[in-house]
PDB file of C-alpha atoms in Angstrom:
ATOM      1  CA  UNK A   1       5.585 -14.098   8.150  1.00 68.00           C
ATOM      2  CA  UNK A   2       5.375 -16.777   5.771  1.00 80.00           C
ATOM      3  CA  UNK A   3       7.410 -16.728   2.646  1.00 84.00           C
ATOM      4  CA  UNK A   4       4.153 -16.419   0.161  1.00 88.00           C
ATOM      5  CA  UNK A   5       3.565 -13.031   2.522  1.00 88.00           C
ATOM      6  CA  UNK A   6       6.944 -11.365   1.676  1.00 87.00           C
ATOM      7  CA  UNK A   7       7.324 -12.325  -1.573  1.00 90.00           C
ATOM      8  CA  UNK A   8       3.968 -10.746  -2.379  1.00 92.00           C
ATOM      9  CA  UNK A   9       5.411  -7.485  -0.415  1.00 90.00           C
ATOM     10  CA  UNK A  10       8.627  -7.885  -2.315  1.00 91.00           C
ATOM     11  CA  UNK A  11       6.459  -7.872  -5.786  1.00 94.00           C
ATOM     12  CA  UNK A  12       4.057  -5.461  -4.811  1.00 94.00           C
ATOM     13  CA  UNK A  13       7.076  -2.812  -3.408  1.00 94.00           C
ATOM     14  CA  UNK A  14       9.008  -3.346  -6.280  1.00 95.00           C
ATOM     15  CA  UNK A  15       6.245  -2.583  -8.399  1.00 96.00           C
ATOM     16  CA  UNK A  16       4.849   1.047  -6.495  1.00 95.00           C
ATOM     17  CA  UNK A  17       8.718   2.069  -6.464  1.00 95.00           C
ATOM     18  CA  UNK A  18       9.411   1.659  -9.936  1.00 97.00           C
ATOM     19  CA  UNK A  19       5.785   3.527 -10.484  1.00 96.00           C
ATOM     20  CA  UNK A  20       7.580   6.206  -8.080  1.00 95.00           C
ATOM     21  CA  UNK A  21      10.706   6.452 -10.055  1.00 97.00           C
ATOM     22  CA  UNK A  22       8.615   6.583 -13.354  1.00 96.00           C
ATOM     23  CA  UNK A  23       7.099   9.385 -12.498  1.00 95.00           C
ATOM     24  CA  UNK A  24       9.618  11.420 -11.026  1.00 94.00           C
ATOM     25  CA  UNK A  25      11.220  11.017 -14.204  1.00 96.00           C
ATOM     26  CA  UNK A  26       8.267  12.474 -16.018  1.00 95.00           C
ATOM     27  CA  UNK A  27       8.363  15.107 -13.480  1.00 92.00           C
ATOM     28  CA  UNK A  28      12.129  15.923 -14.482  1.00 93.00           C
ATOM     29  CA  UNK A  29      11.442  15.520 -17.970  1.00 94.00           C
ATOM     30  CA  UNK A  30      12.457  18.480 -20.335  1.00 93.00           C
ATOM     31  CA  UNK A  31       9.176  18.595 -22.198  1.00 92.00           C
ATOM     32  CA  UNK A  32       7.272  17.930 -18.954  1.00 92.00           C
ATOM     33  CA  UNK A  33       9.202  20.971 -17.545  1.00 91.00           C
ATOM     34  CA  UNK A  34       9.074  23.368 -20.335  1.00 91.00           C
ATOM     35  CA  UNK A  35       4.836  23.159 -20.646  1.00 91.00           C
ATOM     36  CA  UNK A  36       5.005  23.708 -16.755  1.00 85.00           C
ATOM     37  CA  UNK A  37       7.132  26.815 -17.519  1.00 86.00           C
ATOM     38  CA  UNK A  38       4.707  28.156 -20.156  1.00 87.00           C
ATOM     39  CA  UNK A  39       1.724  28.097 -17.934  1.00 84.00           C
ATOM     40  CA  UNK A  40       1.927  31.378 -16.431  1.00 83.00           C
ATOM     41  CA  UNK A  41       2.868  34.422 -18.160  1.00 83.00           C
ATOM     42  CA  UNK A  42       5.053  35.349 -15.076  1.00 84.00           C
ATOM     43  CA  UNK A  43       8.712  34.969 -15.455  1.00 84.00           C
ATOM     44  CA  UNK A  44       9.276  34.790 -10.982  1.00 85.00           C
ATOM     45  CA  UNK A  45       6.496  32.151 -10.891  1.00 84.00           C
ATOM     46  CA  UNK A  46       7.841  30.463 -14.191  1.00 85.00           C
ATOM     47  CA  UNK A  47      10.956  29.412 -12.678  1.00 86.00           C
ATOM     48  CA  UNK A  48       9.382  28.677  -9.187  1.00 85.00           C
ATOM     49  CA  UNK A  49       6.864  26.247 -10.961  1.00 85.00           C
ATOM     50  CA  UNK A  50      10.177  24.774 -12.359  1.00 88.00           C
ATOM     51  CA  UNK A  51      12.045  24.639  -9.451  1.00 88.00           C
ATOM     52  CA  UNK A  52       9.225  22.667  -7.950  1.00 86.00           C
ATOM     53  CA  UNK A  53       8.685  20.230 -10.675  1.00 88.00           C
ATOM     54  CA  UNK A  54      12.496  19.132 -10.379  1.00 91.00           C
ATOM     55  CA  UNK A  55      11.851  19.021  -6.758  1.00 89.00           C
ATOM     56  CA  UNK A  56       8.726  16.871  -6.967  1.00 89.00           C
ATOM     57  CA  UNK A  57      10.939  14.424  -9.694  1.00 93.00           C
ATOM     58  CA  UNK A  58      13.478  14.401  -6.951  1.00 93.00           C
ATOM     59  CA  UNK A  59      11.529  13.366  -4.410  1.00 91.00           C
ATOM     60  CA  UNK A  60       9.476  10.601  -6.507  1.00 93.00           C
ATOM     61  CA  UNK A  61      13.118   9.351  -7.472  1.00 95.00           C
ATOM     62  CA  UNK A  62      13.657   9.033  -3.959  1.00 93.00           C
ATOM     63  CA  UNK A  63      10.830   7.771  -2.674  1.00 93.00           C
ATOM     64  CA  UNK A  64      10.909   4.710  -5.485  1.00 95.00           C
ATOM     65  CA  UNK A  65      14.474   3.813  -4.588  1.00 95.00           C
ATOM     66  CA  UNK A  66      13.801   3.419  -1.084  1.00 92.00           C
ATOM     67  CA  UNK A  67      10.384   1.317  -2.096  1.00 93.00           C
ATOM     68  CA  UNK A  68      12.379  -0.827  -4.057  1.00 95.00           C
ATOM     69  CA  UNK A  69      14.880  -1.156  -1.246  1.00 92.00           C
ATOM     70  CA  UNK A  70      12.491  -2.032   1.397  1.00 90.00           C
ATOM     71  CA  UNK A  71      10.775  -4.527  -0.770  1.00 90.00           C
ATOM     72  CA  UNK A  72      14.040  -6.282  -1.017  1.00 92.00           C
ATOM     73  CA  UNK A  73      14.364  -5.827   2.862  1.00 89.00           C
ATOM     74  CA  UNK A  74      11.081  -7.748   3.054  1.00 87.00           C
ATOM     75  CA  UNK A  75      12.176 -10.738   1.534  1.00 88.00           C
ATOM     76  CA  UNK A  76      15.874 -11.099   2.231  1.00 89.00           C
ATOM     77  CA  UNK A  77      15.158  -9.773   5.974  1.00 89.00           C
ATOM     78  CA  UNK A  78      11.720 -10.153   7.564  1.00 86.00           C
ATOM     79  CA  UNK A  79      12.225  -9.730  10.768  1.00 88.00           C
ATOM     80  CA  UNK A  80      13.542  -6.131  10.187  1.00 89.00           C
ATOM     81  CA  UNK A  81      10.750  -5.435   7.839  1.00 86.00           C
ATOM     82  CA  UNK A  82       8.569  -3.769  10.293  1.00 87.00           C
ATOM     83  CA  UNK A  83      11.458  -0.909  11.481  1.00 90.00           C
ATOM     84  CA  UNK A  84      11.470  -0.463   7.642  1.00 85.00           C
ATOM     85  CA  UNK A  85       7.889  -0.279   7.729  1.00 87.00           C
ATOM     86  CA  UNK A  86       7.520   2.447  10.160  1.00 92.00           C
ATOM     87  CA  UNK A  87      10.369   4.304   8.554  1.00 91.00           C
ATOM     88  CA  UNK A  88       9.143   4.460   5.348  1.00 90.00           C
ATOM     89  CA  UNK A  89       5.899   5.596   6.368  1.00 93.00           C
ATOM     90  CA  UNK A  90       8.514   8.621   8.250  1.00 94.00           C
ATOM     91  CA  UNK A  91       9.813   9.404   4.820  1.00 91.00           C
ATOM     92  CA  UNK A  92       6.841   9.190   3.036  1.00 91.00           C
ATOM     93  CA  UNK A  93       5.186  11.648   5.587  1.00 94.00           C
ATOM     94  CA  UNK A  94       8.492  13.839   5.515  1.00 92.00           C
ATOM     95  CA  UNK A  95       8.700  13.779   1.795  1.00 88.00           C
ATOM     96  CA  UNK A  96       5.088  14.828   1.247  1.00 88.00           C
ATOM     97  CA  UNK A  97       5.602  17.490   3.270  1.00 89.00           C
ATOM     98  CA  UNK A  98       8.233  19.240   1.549  1.00 84.00           C
ATOM     99  CA  UNK A  99       6.798  18.956  -1.684  1.00 83.00           C
ATOM    100  CA  UNK A 100       3.517  20.909  -0.125  1.00 86.00           C
ATOM    101  CA  UNK A 101       5.255  23.266   1.362  1.00 83.00           C
ATOM    102  CA  UNK A 102       7.487  23.716  -1.378  1.00 76.00           C
ATOM    103  CA  UNK A 103       4.328  24.340  -3.776  1.00 74.00           C
ATOM    104  CA  UNK A 104       3.007  27.166  -1.280  1.00 72.00           C
ATOM    105  CA  UNK A 105       3.736  30.556  -3.673  1.00 55.00           C
ATOM    106  CA  UNK A 106       2.772  33.877  -2.561  1.00 49.00           C
TER     107      UNK A 106
END
C-alpha cells in the first residue's frame, strides 16, 4: 500500500473509533440509563434494559478502542494490516452477536 492510502485508512479508523467510543460513553451515561429504565413499568425488565445498555456501551467502547488501534497499526505496519482487518471483522461479528443475543428479552 502506498503512504497516502495508509494515511487515509488511519485517519478514517481513528475518526470512526472515536465515534464508537463516544457512542459507548453515551450509552453508559447516567441520563441515558435512567431514561432507559423509566421506559418500562416492570422493574425486572427495567433492570434488564439497564444491563443491556451498559453492555452495549462497553462493547461500543471496546470496538472503538480496537478501531483506533487498527488505524495506528495500518499506518505503522501496513504489511500486517490485512491480518488485523480480518481480526477486526471477526471481532465486529462477535460483538454485534453478543449485543443481539443480550437484547432478546422474554
